[in-house]
């Protein structure tokens, strides 16, 4: 029996102009799909001591399979338009690893997309990628948001955590 391993998890909320929040999934953590490029990157960085790439969160309007790359998925918006940009998750954004239910985890500072200043953003996944724009980087992982619409003037805040289990 193969047991799936999920390195990243995420949870998010919509942020309204008055500051109120509407939690997605009742604030529960959503598991990821670790893409082939992410598996290779973990091996290259951790075991082969190669350079740790920058990481960004990206809104994806597409389903994501293990073999997908940035070039094979559809981004919700073009970075720099309608208030949308990929959000960098820096190494300093991560808390120290701590035990949680017998497994180590670290949570990154929340990142906010928007607010949306154009047409509605359609989102099916939040991707973890290695470039701020374009398709030349790696698609490390993706967290399924279901069919989510982010209307005009609304922001989307996403928190990512790494939990090794």
PDB file of C-alpha atoms in Angstrom:
ATOM      1  CA  UNK A   1       0.000   0.000   0.000  1.00  0.00           C
ATOM      2  CA  UNK A   2       1.400   3.387  -1.044  1.00  0.00           C
ATOM      3  CA  UNK A   3       0.905   6.188   1.439  1.00  0.00           C
ATOM      4  CA  UNK A   4       0.836   9.699  -0.017  1.00  0.00           C
ATOM      5  CA  UNK A   5       3.204  12.228   1.527  1.00  0.00           C
ATOM      6  CA  UNK A   6       2.370  15.907   1.484  1.00  0.00           C
ATOM      7  CA  UNK A   7       5.075  18.426   2.278  1.00  0.00           C
ATOM      8  CA  UNK A   8       3.056  21.616   1.856  1.00  0.00           C
ATOM      9  CA  UNK A   9      -0.363  22.448   3.184  1.00  0.00           C
ATOM     10  CA  UNK A  10      -2.296  25.674   2.886  1.00  0.00           C
ATOM     11  CA  UNK A  11      -5.369  27.517   4.004  1.00  0.00           C
ATOM     12  CA  UNK A  12      -6.858  30.761   2.936  1.00  0.00           C
ATOM     13  CA  UNK A  13      -9.515  33.385   3.200  1.00  0.00           C
ATOM     14  CA  UNK A  14     -11.103  36.104   1.117  1.00  0.00           C
ATOM     15  CA  UNK A  15     -10.515  39.612   2.459  1.00  0.00           C
ATOM     16  CA  UNK A  16     -13.296  42.134   1.888  1.00  0.00           C
ATOM     17  CA  UNK A  17     -12.780  45.918   1.599  1.00  0.00           C
ATOM     18  CA  UNK A  18     -14.050  46.436   5.165  1.00  0.00           C
ATOM     19  CA  UNK A  19     -11.407  43.998   6.483  1.00  0.00           C
ATOM     20  CA  UNK A  20     -13.742  41.088   7.207  1.00  0.00           C
ATOM     21  CA  UNK A  21     -12.540  37.624   6.268  1.00  0.00           C
ATOM     22  CA  UNK A  22     -14.362  34.662   4.809  1.00  0.00           C
ATOM     23  CA  UNK A  23     -12.411  31.488   5.513  1.00  0.00           C
ATOM     24  CA  UNK A  24     -12.189  28.829   2.843  1.00  0.00           C
ATOM     25  CA  UNK A  25     -12.632  25.203   3.981  1.00  0.00           C
ATOM     26  CA  UNK A  26     -13.638  26.471   7.455  1.00  0.00           C
ATOM     27  CA  UNK A  27      -9.984  27.395   8.020  1.00  0.00           C
ATOM     28  CA  UNK A  28      -8.811  23.781   7.658  1.00  0.00           C
ATOM     29  CA  UNK A  29      -5.453  22.957   6.065  1.00  0.00           C
ATOM     30  CA  UNK A  30      -5.520  21.639   2.477  1.00  0.00           C
ATOM     31  CA  UNK A  31      -2.919  19.070   1.380  1.00  0.00           C
ATOM     32  CA  UNK A  32      -0.842  19.548  -1.744  1.00  0.00           C
ATOM     33  CA  UNK A  33       0.187  17.560  -4.750  1.00  0.00           C
ATOM     34  CA  UNK A  34       3.986  17.462  -4.875  1.00  0.00           C
ATOM     35  CA  UNK A  35       4.952  17.800  -8.528  1.00  0.00           C
ATOM     36  CA  UNK A  36       7.823  15.887 -10.123  1.00  0.00           C
ATOM     37  CA  UNK A  37       9.826  19.132 -10.343  1.00  0.00           C
ATOM     38  CA  UNK A  38       9.293  19.608  -6.593  1.00  0.00           C
ATOM     39  CA  UNK A  39      10.468  16.080  -5.804  1.00  0.00           C
ATOM     40  CA  UNK A  40      13.628  16.658  -7.852  1.00  0.00           C
ATOM     41  CA  UNK A  41      14.213  20.076  -6.263  1.00  0.00           C
ATOM     42  CA  UNK A  42      13.991  18.626  -2.739  1.00  0.00           C
ATOM     43  CA  UNK A  43      16.584  15.988  -3.641  1.00  0.00           C
ATOM     44  CA  UNK A  44      18.839  18.520  -5.400  1.00  0.00           C
ATOM     45  CA  UNK A  45      18.742  21.078  -2.566  1.00  0.00           C
ATOM     46  CA  UNK A  46      18.732  18.833   0.486  1.00  0.00           C
ATOM     47  CA  UNK A  47      20.873  15.879  -0.582  1.00  0.00           C
ATOM     48  CA  UNK A  48      23.003  17.338  -3.384  1.00  0.00           C
ATOM     49  CA  UNK A  49      23.561  20.757  -1.711  1.00  0.00           C
ATOM     50  CA  UNK A  50      22.454  22.723  -4.768  1.00  0.00           C
ATOM     51  CA  UNK A  51      21.174  26.297  -4.474  1.00  0.00           C
ATOM     52  CA  UNK A  52      17.824  26.664  -2.731  1.00  0.00           C
ATOM     53  CA  UNK A  53      15.579  28.483  -5.250  1.00  0.00           C
ATOM     54  CA  UNK A  54      13.289  31.398  -4.425  1.00  0.00           C
ATOM     55  CA  UNK A  55       9.665  30.429  -3.848  1.00  0.00           C
ATOM     56  CA  UNK A  56       6.477  32.228  -4.859  1.00  0.00           C
ATOM     57  CA  UNK A  57       2.785  31.489  -4.532  1.00  0.00           C
ATOM     58  CA  UNK A  58       0.890  31.572  -7.831  1.00  0.00           C
ATOM     59  CA  UNK A  59      -2.852  31.445  -8.549  1.00  0.00           C
ATOM     60  CA  UNK A  60      -3.681  28.659 -11.018  1.00  0.00           C
ATOM     61  CA  UNK A  61      -6.957  28.328 -12.923  1.00  0.00           C
ATOM     62  CA  UNK A  62      -6.393  24.707 -13.832  1.00  0.00           C
ATOM     63  CA  UNK A  63      -6.199  21.256 -12.337  1.00  0.00           C
ATOM     64  CA  UNK A  64      -2.653  20.186 -11.488  1.00  0.00           C
ATOM     65  CA  UNK A  65      -1.133  16.754 -12.026  1.00  0.00           C
ATOM     66  CA  UNK A  66       2.167  15.456 -10.681  1.00  0.00           C
ATOM     67  CA  UNK A  67       3.850  15.828 -14.091  1.00  0.00           C
ATOM     68  CA  UNK A  68       2.712  19.435 -14.698  1.00  0.00           C
ATOM     69  CA  UNK A  69       5.101  22.367 -15.019  1.00  0.00           C
ATOM     70  CA  UNK A  70       4.492  26.125 -14.910  1.00  0.00           C
ATOM     71  CA  UNK A  71       4.272  26.051 -18.708  1.00  0.00           C
ATOM     72  CA  UNK A  72       1.525  23.396 -18.743  1.00  0.00           C
ATOM     73  CA  UNK A  73      -0.909  25.061 -16.309  1.00  0.00           C
ATOM     74  CA  UNK A  74      -3.032  28.193 -16.753  1.00  0.00           C
ATOM     75  CA  UNK A  75      -2.275  31.076 -14.411  1.00  0.00           C
ATOM     76  CA  UNK A  76      -5.372  32.907 -13.140  1.00  0.00           C
ATOM     77  CA  UNK A  77      -4.040  36.296 -14.238  1.00  0.00           C
ATOM     78  CA  UNK A  78      -0.919  37.693 -15.835  1.00  0.00           C
ATOM     79  CA  UNK A  79       1.383  39.011 -13.082  1.00  0.00           C
ATOM     80  CA  UNK A  80       1.171  42.798 -12.946  1.00  0.00           C
ATOM     81  CA  UNK A  81      -2.463  43.012 -14.107  1.00  0.00           C
ATOM     82  CA  UNK A  82      -5.742  43.486 -12.214  1.00  0.00           C
ATOM     83  CA  UNK A  83      -3.918  43.821  -8.871  1.00  0.00           C
ATOM     84  CA  UNK A  84      -2.372  40.340  -9.210  1.00  0.00           C
ATOM     85  CA  UNK A  85       1.241  39.399  -8.613  1.00  0.00           C
ATOM     86  CA  UNK A  86       2.867  36.190  -7.453  1.00  0.00           C
ATOM     87  CA  UNK A  87       3.702  36.428  -3.755  1.00  0.00           C
ATOM     88  CA  UNK A  88       7.230  35.605  -2.586  1.00  0.00           C
ATOM     89  CA  UNK A  89       7.677  33.381   0.439  1.00  0.00           C
ATOM     90  CA  UNK A  90      11.134  34.213   1.826  1.00  0.00           C
ATOM     91  CA  UNK A  91      13.183  32.008   4.140  1.00  0.00           C
ATOM     92  CA  UNK A  92      12.655  34.605   6.904  1.00  0.00           C
ATOM     93  CA  UNK A  93       8.868  34.167   6.573  1.00  0.00           C
ATOM     94  CA  UNK A  94       9.052  30.678   8.096  1.00  0.00           C
ATOM     95  CA  UNK A  95       8.728  30.016  11.826  1.00  0.00           C
ATOM     96  CA  UNK A  96      11.113  27.640  13.576  1.00  0.00           C
ATOM     97  CA  UNK A  97      10.124  23.980  13.172  1.00  0.00           C
ATOM     98  CA  UNK A  98       8.010  22.693  16.045  1.00  0.00           C
ATOM     99  CA  UNK A  99       6.255  19.449  16.873  1.00  0.00           C
ATOM    100  CA  UNK A 100       2.543  19.272  16.073  1.00  0.00           C
ATOM    101  CA  UNK A 101       0.731  15.984  16.787  1.00  0.00           C
ATOM    102  CA  UNK A 102       4.048  14.141  16.618  1.00  0.00           C
ATOM    103  CA  UNK A 103       5.207  15.671  13.315  1.00  0.00           C
ATOM    104  CA  UNK A 104       7.448  18.659  12.695  1.00  0.00           C
ATOM    105  CA  UNK A 105       5.957  21.655  10.940  1.00  0.00           C
ATOM    106  CA  UNK A 106       6.728  25.267  10.139  1.00  0.00           C
ATOM    107  CA  UNK A 107       4.229  27.893   9.062  1.00  0.00           C
ATOM    108  CA  UNK A 108       5.074  30.812   6.778  1.00  0.00           C
ATOM    109  CA  UNK A 109       3.699  34.325   7.166  1.00  0.00           C
ATOM    110  CA  UNK A 110       0.396  34.787   5.293  1.00  0.00           C
ATOM    111  CA  UNK A 111       0.615  36.259   1.779  1.00  0.00           C
ATOM    112  CA  UNK A 112      -2.125  38.359   0.200  1.00  0.00           C
ATOM    113  CA  UNK A 113      -3.020  38.522  -3.480  1.00  0.00           C
ATOM    114  CA  UNK A 114      -4.720  41.746  -4.542  1.00  0.00           C
ATOM    115  CA  UNK A 115      -7.160  43.171  -3.890  1.00  0.00           C
ATOM    116  CA  UNK A 116      -8.461  42.309  -7.324  1.00  0.00           C
ATOM    117  CA  UNK A 117      -8.800  45.481  -9.421  1.00  0.00           C
ATOM    118  CA  UNK A 118     -10.212  43.954 -12.625  1.00  0.00           C
ATOM    119  CA  UNK A 119     -12.405  41.074 -13.688  1.00  0.00           C
ATOM    120  CA  UNK A 120     -12.979  38.147 -11.318  1.00  0.00           C
ATOM    121  CA  UNK A 121     -10.059  35.776 -10.769  1.00  0.00           C
ATOM    122  CA  UNK A 122     -10.885  32.123 -11.228  1.00  0.00           C
ATOM    123  CA  UNK A 123      -8.696  29.906  -9.013  1.00  0.00           C
ATOM    124  CA  UNK A 124      -8.471  26.116  -8.742  1.00  0.00           C
ATOM    125  CA  UNK A 125      -5.028  25.766  -7.154  1.00  0.00           C
ATOM    126  CA  UNK A 126      -2.363  27.749  -5.335  1.00  0.00           C
ATOM    127  CA  UNK A 127       0.998  26.809  -6.815  1.00  0.00           C
ATOM    128  CA  UNK A 128       4.431  26.964  -5.223  1.00  0.00           C
ATOM    129  CA  UNK A 129       6.818  28.064  -7.992  1.00  0.00           C
ATOM    130  CA  UNK A 130      10.395  29.329  -8.254  1.00  0.00           C
ATOM    131  CA  UNK A 131       9.973  32.476 -10.406  1.00  0.00           C
ATOM    132  CA  UNK A 132       8.025  35.731  -9.964  1.00  0.00           C
ATOM    133  CA  UNK A 133       6.850  35.828 -13.598  1.00  0.00           C
ATOM    134  CA  UNK A 134       6.967  33.649 -16.672  1.00  0.00           C
ATOM    135  CA  UNK A 135       7.321  29.900 -17.099  1.00  0.00           C
ATOM    136  CA  UNK A 136      11.081  29.329 -16.861  1.00  0.00           C
ATOM    137  CA  UNK A 137      11.021  28.145 -13.230  1.00  0.00           C
ATOM    138  CA  UNK A 138       9.775  25.058 -11.432  1.00  0.00           C
ATOM    139  CA  UNK A 139       6.283  24.094 -10.279  1.00  0.00           C
ATOM    140  CA  UNK A 140       7.104  22.607  -6.878  1.00  0.00           C
ATOM    141  CA  UNK A 141       3.617  21.851  -5.572  1.00  0.00           C
ATOM    142  CA  UNK A 142      -0.031  22.877  -5.782  1.00  0.00           C
ATOM    143  CA  UNK A 143      -2.811  23.095  -3.194  1.00  0.00           C
ATOM    144  CA  UNK A 144      -6.363  22.544  -4.455  1.00  0.00           C
ATOM    145  CA  UNK A 145      -8.754  25.413  -3.658  1.00  0.00           C
ATOM    146  CA  UNK A 146     -11.715  23.903  -5.486  1.00  0.00           C
ATOM    147  CA  UNK A 147     -13.506  26.259  -7.885  1.00  0.00           C
ATOM    148  CA  UNK A 148     -12.895  29.636  -6.264  1.00  0.00           C
ATOM    149  CA  UNK A 149     -13.840  33.041  -7.645  1.00  0.00           C
ATOM    150  CA  UNK A 150     -12.173  36.187  -6.297  1.00  0.00           C
ATOM    151  CA  UNK A 151     -14.426  39.148  -7.233  1.00  0.00           C
ATOM    152  CA  UNK A 152     -13.331  42.727  -7.910  1.00  0.00           C
ATOM    153  CA  UNK A 153     -12.095  44.639  -4.806  1.00  0.00           C
ATOM    154  CA  UNK A 154     -11.558  41.389  -2.849  1.00  0.00           C
ATOM    155  CA  UNK A 155      -8.163  39.991  -1.833  1.00  0.00           C
ATOM    156  CA  UNK A 156      -7.116  36.390  -1.307  1.00  0.00           C
ATOM    157  CA  UNK A 157      -4.847  35.616   1.634  1.00  0.00           C
ATOM    158  CA  UNK A 158      -3.029  32.277   1.711  1.00  0.00           C
ATOM    159  CA  UNK A 159      -0.905  30.732   4.444  1.00  0.00           C
ATOM    160  CA  UNK A 160       1.445  27.879   3.624  1.00  0.00           C
ATOM    161  CA  UNK A 161       2.972  25.431   6.035  1.00  0.00           C
ATOM    162  CA  UNK A 162       5.425  22.622   5.640  1.00  0.00           C
ATOM    163  CA  UNK A 163       4.568  19.573   7.678  1.00  0.00           C
ATOM    164  CA  UNK A 164       6.697  16.451   7.464  1.00  0.00           C
ATOM    165  CA  UNK A 165       4.641  13.375   8.249  1.00  0.00           C
TER     166      UNK A 165
END
